XYZ file of C-alpha atoms in Angstrom:
458
model
C 6.443 -22.982 -123.371
C 6.599 -21.043 -120.461
C 5.992 -17.536 -118.858
C 8.448 -17.281 -116.030
C 7.091 -13.649 -113.838
C 7.298 -11.817 -111.336
C 5.315 -9.028 -109.924
C 5.622 -6.531 -107.478
C 2.452 -4.929 -105.805
C 1.771 -1.954 -103.606
C 0.593 -4.335 -100.613
C -3.002 -3.311 -99.066
C -6.231 -5.335 -98.332
C -6.957 -8.681 -100.311
C -7.795 -7.666 -103.965
C -7.551 -3.903 -103.897
C -3.515 -4.424 -104.616
C -2.204 -3.099 -107.997
C 0.936 -3.972 -109.899
C 4.045 -1.732 -109.746
C 6.271 -3.471 -111.878
C 6.344 -6.839 -113.736
C 8.896 -8.857 -115.442
C 8.333 -11.698 -117.627
C 10.428 -14.298 -119.468
C 9.539 -16.661 -122.178
C 10.998 -20.054 -121.689
C 10.919 -22.475 -124.105
C 12.662 -25.324 -121.412
C 16.032 -24.228 -123.069
C 16.345 -20.577 -122.981
C 14.394 -17.472 -122.889
C 12.960 -16.663 -126.403
C 11.584 -13.152 -125.332
C 11.141 -10.990 -122.640
C 9.128 -8.157 -121.302
C 9.878 -5.771 -118.422
C 8.252 -2.507 -117.116
C 7.540 -0.334 -114.057
C 3.487 0.670 -113.952
C 1.434 2.806 -112.287
C -1.177 1.677 -110.305
C -3.191 4.550 -109.645
C -3.352 4.147 -105.976
C -0.905 4.549 -103.030
C 1.621 2.240 -102.132
C 2.130 1.119 -98.714
C 5.442 2.479 -96.816
C 6.585 -1.549 -95.743
C 6.397 -2.423 -99.812
C 8.692 0.876 -100.654
C 10.925 -0.117 -98.042
C 11.052 -3.567 -99.423
C 11.420 -2.665 -103.035
C 12.686 0.444 -103.043
C 9.685 1.818 -105.954
C 8.128 4.584 -104.903
C 5.175 6.989 -106.123
C 7.840 9.374 -107.816
C 9.312 6.703 -110.023
C 5.784 5.731 -111.076
C 4.543 8.841 -112.270
C 5.353 8.693 -115.852
C 4.946 4.608 -116.081
C 2.549 2.926 -118.265
C -0.799 2.012 -116.279
C -1.436 -1.321 -116.477
C -4.379 -0.849 -119.810
C -1.626 0.072 -121.636
C 0.534 -3.007 -121.008
C -2.447 -5.373 -120.716
C -1.835 -6.455 -124.680
C 1.541 -7.205 -124.590
C 1.198 -9.219 -121.176
C -1.764 -11.007 -122.985
C 0.425 -11.690 -126.490
C 3.751 -13.021 -124.085
C 2.333 -15.516 -122.254
C -0.130 -16.502 -125.139
C -0.469 -20.550 -125.057
C 2.286 -20.530 -122.009
C 2.352 -22.242 -118.697
C 2.341 -19.070 -115.975
C 5.520 -20.260 -114.016
C 6.212 -18.165 -110.761
C 7.547 -18.593 -107.046
C 4.325 -18.897 -104.764
C 1.559 -18.673 -108.381
C -1.192 -18.266 -106.297
C -0.225 -14.675 -105.872
C 0.974 -13.620 -109.064
C -1.657 -15.101 -110.909
C -4.538 -13.926 -108.343
C -2.852 -10.062 -109.062
C -3.038 -10.707 -112.516
C -6.198 -11.945 -113.093
C -7.746 -8.865 -110.835
C -6.054 -6.506 -112.839
C -7.762 -8.131 -115.766
C -10.993 -8.559 -114.261
C -11.228 -4.491 -113.756
C -10.742 -4.501 -117.214
C -13.546 -6.436 -118.291
C -11.154 -9.470 -119.543
C -11.319 -12.931 -118.134
C -7.737 -13.742 -118.135
C -6.574 -17.350 -117.972
C -3.583 -19.492 -118.189
C -2.329 -22.416 -116.651
C 0.338 -22.386 -113.658
C 3.374 -23.914 -111.860
C 4.688 -22.869 -108.718
C 8.132 -23.207 -108.199
C 7.605 -23.085 -104.059
C 5.594 -26.513 -104.563
C 8.025 -27.850 -107.225
C 10.769 -27.313 -105.296
C 9.268 -29.051 -101.885
C 8.810 -32.146 -103.829
C 12.219 -32.141 -106.035
C 14.398 -30.573 -103.481
C 12.906 -31.797 -99.731
C 14.102 -30.651 -96.345
C 15.427 -27.326 -96.827
C 15.101 -25.004 -93.910
C 13.318 -22.311 -96.395
C 11.705 -22.036 -99.236
C 11.174 -18.541 -99.710
C 12.926 -17.732 -102.935
C 16.299 -15.469 -101.631
C 17.105 -17.998 -99.254
C 16.382 -21.042 -101.645
C 18.251 -20.142 -104.354
C 21.229 -18.918 -102.318
C 21.251 -22.196 -100.323
C 21.300 -23.946 -103.700
C 24.143 -21.464 -104.902
C 22.032 -19.854 -107.595
C 23.237 -16.362 -108.231
C 20.699 -13.782 -107.504
C 20.444 -9.773 -107.893
C 18.185 -6.851 -107.648
C 15.979 -8.783 -104.853
C 12.471 -8.196 -104.482
C 12.495 -6.116 -107.980
C 10.246 -7.813 -110.270
C 12.925 -8.427 -112.966
C 15.490 -9.678 -110.408
C 13.398 -11.866 -108.902
C 12.342 -13.335 -112.034
C 15.404 -14.327 -113.699
C 16.120 -16.109 -110.208
C 12.976 -17.890 -110.890
C 14.155 -18.936 -114.647
C 17.411 -20.497 -113.130
C 15.562 -21.951 -110.274
C 13.040 -23.441 -112.576
C 15.607 -24.989 -115.133
C 17.514 -26.502 -111.862
C 14.021 -28.045 -111.022
C 13.570 -29.543 -114.975
C 17.132 -31.262 -114.305
C 15.891 -32.922 -110.782
C 12.717 -33.944 -112.308
C 14.645 -37.101 -113.695
C 11.017 -39.068 -114.535
C 9.747 -35.963 -116.422
C 5.990 -36.370 -114.347
C 6.484 -34.204 -111.472
C 6.412 -30.985 -113.178
C 3.874 -32.229 -115.469
C 1.691 -33.392 -112.987
C 1.710 -30.126 -111.061
C 0.307 -28.235 -113.950
C -2.975 -26.092 -112.483
C -5.649 -25.740 -114.995
C -6.423 -21.960 -114.924
C -9.413 -21.794 -113.697
C -11.280 -18.995 -111.943
C -9.890 -19.085 -108.519
C -11.504 -19.996 -105.625
C -12.517 -16.937 -102.915
C -10.900 -16.747 -99.846
C -13.630 -16.839 -96.909
C -14.692 -14.152 -95.391
C -13.651 -15.464 -92.383
C -9.773 -16.050 -93.068
C -9.964 -12.244 -94.269
C -11.086 -11.229 -90.825
C -8.208 -13.129 -89.515
C -5.777 -11.509 -92.301
C -7.024 -7.772 -92.338
C -5.669 -6.995 -88.393
C -2.339 -8.613 -88.758
C 0.403 -6.685 -89.158
C 3.125 -6.194 -91.831
C 6.135 -6.876 -89.153
C 8.759 -9.218 -88.859
C 8.281 -11.755 -86.217
C 6.871 -15.122 -84.991
C 2.996 -16.043 -86.004
C 0.768 -18.629 -84.367
C -2.176 -20.459 -86.386
C -4.545 -21.771 -83.540
C -7.815 -24.047 -84.250
C -10.951 -23.192 -82.229
C -10.241 -23.779 -78.423
C -7.020 -22.015 -79.005
C -4.787 -25.602 -79.845
C -1.868 -23.967 -81.879
C -1.717 -26.270 -85.398
C 1.079 -24.242 -87.373
C 3.966 -21.820 -86.269
C 5.956 -19.843 -88.956
C 7.977 -16.724 -88.953
C 7.969 -13.871 -91.758
C 9.765 -10.660 -92.339
C 5.733 -9.692 -92.963
C 3.510 -12.075 -91.190
C 0.090 -10.623 -93.027
C 1.435 -11.458 -95.979
C 2.842 -14.729 -95.242
C -0.379 -15.995 -93.373
C -2.131 -14.603 -96.873
C -0.036 -16.663 -98.565
C -1.194 -19.848 -96.043
C -5.171 -19.034 -96.692
C -4.602 -18.628 -100.541
C -2.861 -21.563 -101.659
C -4.140 -24.843 -102.607
C -1.841 -27.968 -101.381
C -3.118 -30.124 -98.788
C -1.531 -28.669 -96.052
C -2.747 -25.135 -96.541
C -6.044 -26.741 -97.250
C -6.475 -28.328 -93.905
C -5.113 -25.239 -92.190
C -7.397 -23.019 -93.943
C -10.145 -25.399 -92.375
C -9.303 -25.463 -88.935
C -7.991 -22.086 -88.601
C -9.601 -19.710 -85.979
C -7.512 -17.161 -85.172
C -3.791 -16.341 -85.668
C -1.413 -14.680 -82.830
C 1.877 -13.157 -83.431
C 5.099 -12.029 -81.551
C 7.168 -9.323 -82.985
C 10.897 -9.747 -83.185
C 12.342 -7.014 -85.085
C 15.238 -9.123 -86.457
C 14.463 -11.808 -88.634
C 17.786 -13.823 -86.653
C 15.648 -13.653 -83.592
C 12.319 -14.624 -85.705
C 14.230 -17.784 -86.858
C 15.453 -18.662 -83.137
C 12.067 -18.298 -81.344
C 10.415 -20.453 -84.603
C 12.935 -23.444 -84.405
C 12.427 -23.407 -80.363
C 8.434 -22.883 -80.244
C 8.289 -25.767 -83.150
C 10.303 -27.891 -80.767
C 8.324 -27.278 -77.658
C 4.571 -27.613 -78.807
C 5.044 -29.145 -81.856
C 2.058 -28.340 -83.768
C 0.243 -30.988 -86.215
C 0.876 -28.975 -89.851
C 4.772 -28.267 -88.573
C 6.540 -30.817 -90.994
C 8.042 -33.482 -88.035
C 11.773 -32.261 -87.690
C 13.123 -35.806 -87.179
C 16.092 -34.555 -88.851
C 17.830 -31.322 -88.142
C 18.142 -28.321 -90.303
C 21.230 -29.259 -92.235
C 22.759 -32.122 -94.197
C 26.576 -31.187 -94.954
C 29.548 -29.345 -93.046
C 32.914 -28.141 -93.196
C 35.447 -30.177 -91.275
C 39.095 -29.363 -90.755
C 42.114 -31.785 -90.238
C 45.860 -31.836 -90.350
C 47.454 -34.154 -92.446
C 51.252 -35.796 -92.124
C 52.612 -32.615 -93.320
C 50.889 -30.395 -90.646
C 48.832 -28.596 -93.516
C 44.993 -28.140 -92.358
C 42.458 -29.741 -94.474
C 39.169 -28.463 -95.423
C 36.585 -31.183 -96.266
C 32.887 -30.965 -96.662
C 31.113 -34.029 -95.981
C 28.064 -35.049 -94.549
C 26.753 -33.622 -91.307
C 28.067 -36.504 -87.904
C 26.935 -34.988 -84.761
C 29.942 -37.163 -83.569
C 32.247 -34.645 -84.951
C 32.648 -31.014 -84.322
C 32.242 -29.161 -87.483
C 33.361 -25.353 -88.421
C 30.087 -24.627 -89.974
C 27.094 -26.245 -91.288
C 24.940 -26.150 -94.463
C 21.212 -27.055 -95.682
C 22.403 -29.069 -98.885
C 25.229 -30.369 -100.628
C 24.899 -27.477 -103.225
C 25.225 -24.912 -100.640
C 28.011 -26.109 -99.015
C 30.373 -26.897 -102.608
C 29.275 -23.094 -103.117
C 30.813 -22.061 -100.082
C 34.155 -24.088 -100.179
C 34.465 -23.127 -104.392
C 34.174 -19.421 -103.384
C 36.569 -19.629 -100.609
C 39.132 -21.156 -102.554
C 39.468 -18.544 -104.780
C 39.285 -15.925 -102.062
C 41.996 -17.419 -99.987
C 44.384 -18.750 -102.449
C 44.066 -22.288 -101.249
C 45.087 -25.509 -102.736
C 42.439 -27.738 -104.618
C 44.058 -30.863 -103.451
C 43.750 -29.428 -99.529
C 40.280 -28.532 -99.828
C 38.829 -31.778 -101.335
C 38.400 -30.557 -104.939
C 41.042 -31.571 -106.776
C 42.805 -35.113 -106.951
C 45.311 -35.852 -103.982
C 49.068 -36.506 -105.611
C 51.738 -35.209 -103.404
C 54.178 -35.741 -106.389
C 51.951 -33.540 -108.405
C 50.888 -29.818 -108.054
C 46.760 -29.100 -108.181
C 45.467 -27.167 -111.220
C 45.127 -23.542 -109.473
C 49.056 -23.632 -109.116
C 49.073 -23.685 -112.802
C 47.220 -20.564 -112.740
C 48.913 -19.205 -110.033
C 46.022 -19.003 -107.520
C 47.386 -21.765 -105.477
C 50.427 -21.067 -103.725
C 52.301 -24.379 -103.907
C 50.970 -25.657 -100.779
C 50.212 -29.473 -102.516
C 54.095 -29.692 -103.284
C 55.260 -28.249 -100.481
C 56.376 -24.990 -101.703
C 54.371 -22.687 -99.514
C 55.122 -23.682 -95.692
C 52.667 -25.292 -93.968
C 52.960 -22.511 -91.551
C 51.905 -19.579 -93.934
C 49.385 -21.561 -95.098
C 47.653 -22.379 -91.940
C 47.178 -18.875 -91.126
C 45.182 -18.027 -94.073
C 43.139 -21.363 -92.679
C 42.797 -20.438 -89.555
C 41.535 -16.633 -90.668
C 38.370 -18.543 -92.349
C 37.684 -21.067 -89.474
C 37.784 -18.356 -87.128
C 35.595 -16.178 -89.300
C 33.117 -19.067 -89.680
C 33.034 -20.656 -85.900
C 31.956 -19.078 -82.934
C 33.435 -22.429 -80.783
C 35.103 -20.784 -77.581
C 33.844 -17.318 -78.205
C 32.134 -15.078 -76.241
C 30.426 -12.424 -78.304
C 26.594 -10.582 -78.986
C 25.011 -10.582 -82.286
C 23.444 -7.050 -82.252
C 20.781 -7.000 -84.672
C 17.280 -5.009 -84.973
C 14.672 -4.260 -82.468
C 11.328 -4.212 -82.571
C 11.154 -0.338 -82.905
C 13.537 2.726 -83.788
C 15.038 2.880 -80.353
C 15.367 -1.084 -79.350
C 17.785 -3.435 -80.607
C 18.069 -7.461 -80.253
C 21.180 -9.181 -78.849
C 21.520 -12.835 -79.350
C 24.392 -13.866 -76.681
C 26.618 -16.483 -77.394
C 29.057 -17.455 -74.040
C 31.873 -20.331 -74.410
C 30.634 -21.238 -78.290
C 27.410 -21.905 -76.831
C 24.327 -20.014 -77.867
C 22.744 -18.897 -74.523
C 19.679 -16.855 -75.094
C 18.581 -13.579 -76.586
C 16.776 -10.177 -75.152
C 16.260 -6.568 -76.213
C 17.664 -3.631 -74.800
C 17.847 0.242 -75.575
C 21.283 1.456 -73.726
C 24.888 0.181 -74.800
C 25.755 -0.477 -71.023
C 23.108 -3.116 -70.749
C 25.079 -5.246 -73.064
C 28.716 -3.882 -72.075
C 28.251 -5.009 -68.457
C 27.951 -8.901 -68.125
C 25.701 -9.261 -65.352
C 23.355 -6.606 -66.788
C 23.421 -8.468 -69.979
C 22.523 -11.779 -68.521
C 19.559 -10.587 -66.598
C 17.795 -9.196 -69.864
C 18.564 -12.395 -71.741
C 16.076 -14.860 -71.809
C 17.723 -18.023 -71.947
C 17.059 -20.424 -74.799
C 18.503 -24.218 -75.786
C 21.514 -24.584 -77.401
C 21.427 -27.491 -80.172
C 23.133 -28.377 -83.318
C 20.175 -27.103 -85.307
C 20.684 -23.069 -83.545
C 23.883 -23.310 -84.320
C 23.221 -23.695 -87.898
C 20.746 -21.004 -88.073
C 23.117 -18.364 -86.724
C 26.308 -19.740 -88.673
C 24.034 -19.543 -91.474
C 22.699 -15.825 -91.055
C 26.171 -14.809 -89.957
C 27.167 -16.059 -93.639
C 24.784 -14.117 -95.476
C 24.644 -10.652 -93.333
C 28.189 -9.911 -93.736
C 27.690 -6.245 -92.365
C 25.585 -7.390 -89.111
C 27.349 -6.086 -85.742
C 29.205 -8.275 -83.570
C 30.338 -7.292 -80.250
C 33.512 -9.561 -79.052
C 33.300 -10.097 -75.182
C 36.536 -10.943 -73.213
C 36.604 -14.530 -72.030
């Protein structure tokens, strides 16, 4: 039996955090058989960045139960269960800390879906819960709220169970719920001054050599995870770290691009060697003998020019299925149905395909919709600026695309700086354009549909 849970906290100093919300889903390996969801009055202040992230503020918690009032229910629903969480080290530590304040020694076995995902779904560009489930086509609502994240973790855990075909990996990953190792005072001293901002961080060993580079929307929290995790890489980082420096970016897209370039340039020993690219599959287009533009998901091929790329086959399939429905595309012309020029596709019987498969809809009419999809998801031959957050309230970041190539990025305060091409190019720091940067930008635009894009003249 498993207790899949997620906890939201106040933030703050290590082991001084309080729980603001908890969601627990008791899962028997097949279905959820019980659940407990509650806001919690932490009896302490909530950090402003946490309020912005979760939307939970002190007013919402005034009448919520205090932890001691729900402690018995938590003990009962998790009795004889293995705690499952995304970064279980954090959630289990927080639970044990709250129970320790009550004088109760709370112990459970634990399973971490971050570590399991790295074993069973390798080579993902990110293992953060939101990005991972989105890339796998798993629906998620109420991100950064306990129940939304707990439900997403249940769905992810179900997928991991099916991936564990030998039924040995999950079993061998269960950790005994013994007392956690105290974090070293040296590591606490390194964590304490770090900010809760978006940016790129550099973990250094004695002498200043960089041993790991990462990016996060909350640098302090992410480094804390490195210092409390128990996997082999994290233990090596904890042993050798002497300092952590960082560069604020404001924009997560800027952080992703800088992280990618810095890892390629500096090749830190504890970053996974990026022999492969960030993506495995791509969307291609070609015209058939009847003049219809066909779309096809295939393994990424560096010799071809894709419309857009995907981290894995599941996210590619989810993308094309969604757009077949949104654009009334033909199943046969998108690789989702058997090709038979004499028979219509299944969607034609549902009246969601207009008959391109049997030439009822003209190629010209059908291709207009396909071209609209291509234009939305590819920046080939385009000149444009992606405008995102800056490092403070008066600043914005600019990611510059010229003739379909990523030129670089910069920061600006006044609109005239990006409306004038010569001024724009003077504030842009040149960066390398490659397949990874193209994938990072396209993936970000797919998941941030409201981001501002300024089209520039050719």
